[in-house]
Amino acid sequence: MNNNEKHSLKRTGTAAVLVICFIAVIVMVGVYTFNNYNRKTAGARLAENEETVTTKDESKAANTNEIVLPEAEGSTLTENNTEEVKQEEAENSTTEPTAGNTAEVYFDEDSLLEWPASGNIILGYSMDKTVFFSTLEQYKYNPAMIISGEVGEMIGASAAGMVIGIEESAQTGTTVTLDMGNGYNAVYGQLKDVPLSVGDYVDQGQTVGYLNEPTKYYSVEGPNLYFKVTKDGVPTDPTLYME
């Protein structure tokens, strides 16, 4: 290879290196410019997003302040309804006063019973031995007192009590039961024209009913009051509480 050829190759190599370096510089400048543009664009988008979120939050806060929550409305309605219920209960609890009306009755072993009918004892209380019933023609235990009387006479309560039962019985006819308190009940049978209802308060001596014709179980004995006293459901002798 001669000298001219060597010089030609050197010039060609130098030119190639310069071209490569120029291209590299252009590439580096382009990459730097592209990255810088992306950073600026990303920053602008981030700022825009933050501004949008802030605007939405402020809008929500404003709308929330203007909204009346359902709980608050429900609370107001509940308070109003409560006041209406209280007023209605107060009105319903106001009742017309009645003679001898009371919320309490009391009777114990020291209490006294008034005589409930005008006549004498036909058949006395007897639960330890049997007694003879003329109409039935047989001996039976008797958990009550059978007191003679006149048809139509007024039967008064022997003691104050609350009416807990008004029933029709084949044996005792129209029968009224009074709760006298402390487990004591008084039962009045063979009645008619009872002026009471279950739940009524009856004072001592107040009319329980009027004596009726006897049922077929007491036709021979004649008109009578069936009078029974129980303590906790167990019959007891009424004379123990009479003078």
Coordinates of C-alpha atoms in Angstrom, one line a residue:
M1 CA 0.0 0.0 0.0
N2 CA 1.4 3.4 -1.0
N3 CA 1.4 6.5 1.1
N4 CA -1.5 8.1 -0.8
E5 CA -3.8 5.2 0.0
K6 CA -2.8 5.4 3.7
H7 CA -3.6 9.0 3.9
S8 CA -7.0 8.4 2.2
L9 CA -7.9 5.7 4.7
K10 CA -7.0 8.0 7.6
R11 CA -9.2 10.8 6.3
T12 CA -12.1 8.4 5.7
G13 CA -11.8 7.1 9.3
T14 CA -11.6 10.5 10.8
A15 CA -14.7 11.6 8.9
A16 CA -16.6 8.5 10.0
V17 CA -15.6 9.2 13.7
L18 CA -16.8 12.8 13.3
V19 CA -20.1 11.7 11.8
I20 CA -20.6 9.2 14.6
C21 CA -19.8 11.9 17.3
F22 CA -22.2 14.3 15.6
I23 CA -24.9 11.8 15.6
A24 CA -24.3 10.9 19.2
V25 CA -24.5 14.6 20.2
I26 CA -27.8 14.9 18.3
V27 CA -29.2 11.8 20.0
M28 CA -28.1 13.0 23.5
V29 CA -29.6 16.5 22.9
G30 CA -32.9 14.8 21.7
V31 CA -33.1 12.5 24.7
Y32 CA -32.5 15.4 27.1
T33 CA -35.1 17.5 25.4
F34 CA -37.6 14.6 25.4
N35 CA -37.1 13.9 29.1
N36 CA -37.4 17.5 30.0
Y37 CA -40.6 17.8 28.1
N38 CA -42.1 14.7 29.8
R39 CA -41.2 16.1 33.2
K40 CA -42.8 19.4 32.5
T41 CA -45.9 17.7 31.1
A42 CA -46.2 15.3 34.1
G43 CA -45.9 18.2 36.5
A44 CA -48.6 20.2 34.7
R45 CA -50.9 17.2 34.7
L46 CA -50.2 16.6 38.4
A47 CA -51.0 20.2 39.3
E48 CA -54.2 20.1 37.2
N49 CA -55.3 16.9 39.0
E50 CA -54.7 18.4 42.4
E51 CA -56.6 21.5 41.5
T52 CA -59.5 19.3 40.2
V53 CA -59.6 17.2 43.4
T54 CA -59.5 20.3 45.6
T55 CA -62.4 21.8 43.6
K56 CA -64.5 18.6 44.0
D57 CA -63.8 18.5 47.7
E58 CA -64.9 22.1 48.2
S59 CA -68.0 21.4 46.2
K60 CA -68.8 18.3 48.3
A61 CA -68.3 20.3 51.5
A62 CA -70.6 23.0 50.2
N63 CA -73.3 20.5 49.2
T64 CA -72.9 18.7 52.5
N65 CA -73.6 21.9 54.5
E66 CA -76.8 22.4 52.5
I67 CA -78.1 18.9 52.9
V68 CA -80.5 18.1 55.9
L69 CA -79.5 14.7 57.1
P70 CA -82.3 12.0 57.3
E71 CA -81.2 11.2 60.9
A72 CA -81.8 14.8 61.9
E73 CA -85.3 14.8 60.4
G74 CA -86.1 11.4 61.9
S75 CA -85.0 12.7 65.3
T76 CA -87.3 15.6 65.0
L77 CA -90.2 13.4 64.0
T78 CA -89.5 11.0 66.9
E79 CA -89.5 13.8 69.4
N80 CA -92.8 15.1 68.0
N81 CA -94.3 11.6 68.1
T82 CA -93.1 11.1 71.6
E83 CA -94.8 14.3 72.7
E84 CA -98.0 13.3 71.0
V85 CA -98.0 9.8 72.6
K86 CA -97.4 11.4 76.1
Q87 CA -100.2 13.8 75.5
E88 CA -102.5 11.0 74.4
E89 CA -101.6 8.8 77.4
A90 CA -102.3 11.7 79.7
E91 CA -105.7 12.3 78.2
N92 CA -106.5 8.6 78.3
S93 CA -105.4 8.3 82.0
T94 CA -107.9 11.1 82.9
T95 CA -111.1 9.3 83.9
E96 CA -114.3 10.5 85.4
P97 CA -114.3 9.8 89.2
T98 CA -116.8 7.2 90.4
A99 CA -118.2 6.6 93.8
G100 CA -115.9 4.4 95.9
N101 CA -113.4 4.0 93.0
T102 CA -109.9 2.9 94.2
A103 CA -107.0 1.1 92.7
E104 CA -106.3 -1.1 95.7
V105 CA -108.2 -3.7 97.7
Y106 CA -107.0 -5.3 100.9
F107 CA -108.2 -8.2 103.0
D108 CA -106.5 -10.5 105.5
E109 CA -107.2 -12.8 108.4
D110 CA -108.1 -9.9 110.7
S111 CA -110.6 -8.3 108.2
L112 CA -114.4 -8.6 108.8
L113 CA -117.1 -9.6 106.4
E114 CA -120.6 -8.1 106.5
W115 CA -123.5 -10.4 106.4
P116 CA -124.4 -10.6 102.7
A117 CA -128.1 -11.7 102.8
S118 CA -131.2 -11.3 105.0
G119 CA -131.9 -14.9 106.1
N120 CA -130.3 -17.6 108.1
I121 CA -127.8 -20.3 107.2
I122 CA -129.5 -23.3 105.5
L123 CA -126.4 -25.2 104.9
G124 CA -123.1 -24.2 106.6
Y125 CA -119.6 -24.5 105.3
S126 CA -118.4 -28.0 105.8
M127 CA -115.2 -29.5 104.3
D128 CA -114.3 -31.8 107.1
K129 CA -117.5 -33.8 107.0
T130 CA -120.4 -34.2 104.6
V131 CA -123.8 -32.5 105.1
F132 CA -127.2 -33.5 103.7
F133 CA -128.5 -31.6 100.6
S134 CA -132.3 -32.0 100.6
T135 CA -132.9 -31.3 96.9
L136 CA -130.1 -33.8 95.9
E137 CA -131.1 -36.2 98.6
Q138 CA -127.4 -36.9 99.3
Y139 CA -124.6 -36.1 101.6
K140 CA -121.9 -33.8 100.2
Y141 CA -119.1 -31.6 101.3
N142 CA -120.1 -28.0 101.2
P143 CA -117.4 -25.4 100.3
A144 CA -119.8 -22.4 100.8
M145 CA -122.5 -21.1 103.0
I146 CA -126.1 -21.4 101.7
I147 CA -128.1 -18.4 103.2
S148 CA -131.8 -18.1 102.8
G149 CA -133.4 -14.9 101.4
E150 CA -136.2 -13.4 99.5
V151 CA -136.3 -13.3 95.7
G152 CA -135.5 -9.8 94.5
E153 CA -133.7 -8.6 97.7
M154 CA -130.5 -6.7 97.2
I155 CA -127.2 -8.5 97.8
G156 CA -124.4 -6.3 99.0
A157 CA -120.7 -7.0 98.9
S158 CA -119.4 -8.4 102.2
A159 CA -116.1 -6.6 101.6
A160 CA -114.6 -4.3 99.0
G161 CA -113.2 -6.0 95.9
M162 CA -112.6 -6.0 92.2
V163 CA -114.9 -8.0 89.9
I164 CA -112.9 -10.7 88.3
G165 CA -115.7 -13.0 87.1
I166 CA -119.4 -13.0 86.1
E167 CA -120.5 -16.4 85.1
E168 CA -123.5 -18.6 84.5
S169 CA -123.5 -21.9 86.3
A170 CA -126.1 -24.7 86.3
Q171 CA -125.6 -25.1 90.0
T172 CA -125.3 -21.5 91.3
G173 CA -126.9 -19.5 88.4
T174 CA -125.5 -16.1 87.8
T175 CA -122.3 -16.0 89.9
V176 CA -120.1 -13.0 90.7
T177 CA -116.5 -13.3 92.0
L178 CA -114.7 -10.5 93.7
D179 CA -111.0 -10.3 94.4
M180 CA -110.7 -8.8 97.9
G181 CA -106.9 -8.8 97.9
N182 CA -104.1 -10.9 99.3
G183 CA -105.4 -14.0 97.6
Y184 CA -108.9 -13.7 99.1
N185 CA -111.9 -14.1 96.8
A186 CA -115.7 -13.9 97.6
V187 CA -118.2 -15.7 95.4
Y188 CA -121.9 -14.7 95.2
G189 CA -124.2 -17.1 93.5
Q190 CA -128.0 -17.4 92.7
L191 CA -128.2 -13.8 91.5
K192 CA -129.9 -11.8 88.8
D193 CA -129.8 -8.2 87.4
V194 CA -126.1 -7.9 88.2
P195 CA -125.2 -4.2 87.7
L196 CA -121.4 -4.9 87.3
S197 CA -118.8 -5.7 84.7
V198 CA -115.5 -7.4 85.0
G199 CA -112.9 -4.9 86.3
D200 CA -115.3 -2.9 88.3
Y201 CA -114.5 -1.8 91.9
V202 CA -117.1 -2.7 94.4
D203 CA -117.1 -1.1 97.9
Q204 CA -118.3 -2.9 101.0
G205 CA -122.1 -3.0 101.0
Q206 CA -122.4 -1.9 97.4
T207 CA -124.9 -3.9 95.3
V208 CA -123.5 -7.1 93.7
G209 CA -126.9 -8.2 92.4
Y210 CA -130.4 -9.3 93.4
L211 CA -131.5 -12.7 94.7
N212 CA -133.0 -14.9 92.0
E213 CA -135.2 -18.0 92.1
P214 CA -133.1 -21.1 93.2
T215 CA -131.6 -23.4 90.6
K216 CA -132.8 -27.0 90.3
Y217 CA -130.0 -28.0 92.6
Y218 CA -131.6 -26.0 95.5
S219 CA -135.3 -26.1 94.7
V220 CA -136.2 -27.7 98.0
E221 CA -134.0 -25.3 100.0
G222 CA -135.8 -22.4 98.4
P223 CA -134.4 -19.0 97.5
N224 CA -130.9 -18.6 98.8
L225 CA -127.5 -16.9 98.4
Y226 CA -124.6 -19.1 97.5
F227 CA -121.7 -17.4 99.4
K228 CA -118.2 -18.8 99.2
V229 CA -114.8 -17.4 100.4
T230 CA -111.5 -18.8 99.1
K231 CA -107.9 -18.1 100.1
D232 CA -105.4 -18.8 97.2
G233 CA -108.1 -20.8 95.6
V234 CA -108.9 -23.0 98.6
P235 CA -112.3 -22.7 100.2
T236 CA -112.4 -21.4 103.8
D237 CA -115.1 -20.9 106.3
P238 CA -116.7 -17.4 105.9
T239 CA -117.9 -17.4 109.5
L240 CA -114.2 -17.0 110.6
Y241 CA -114.4 -13.5 109.3
M242 CA -117.8 -12.5 110.6
E243 CA -118.7 -11.1 114.0

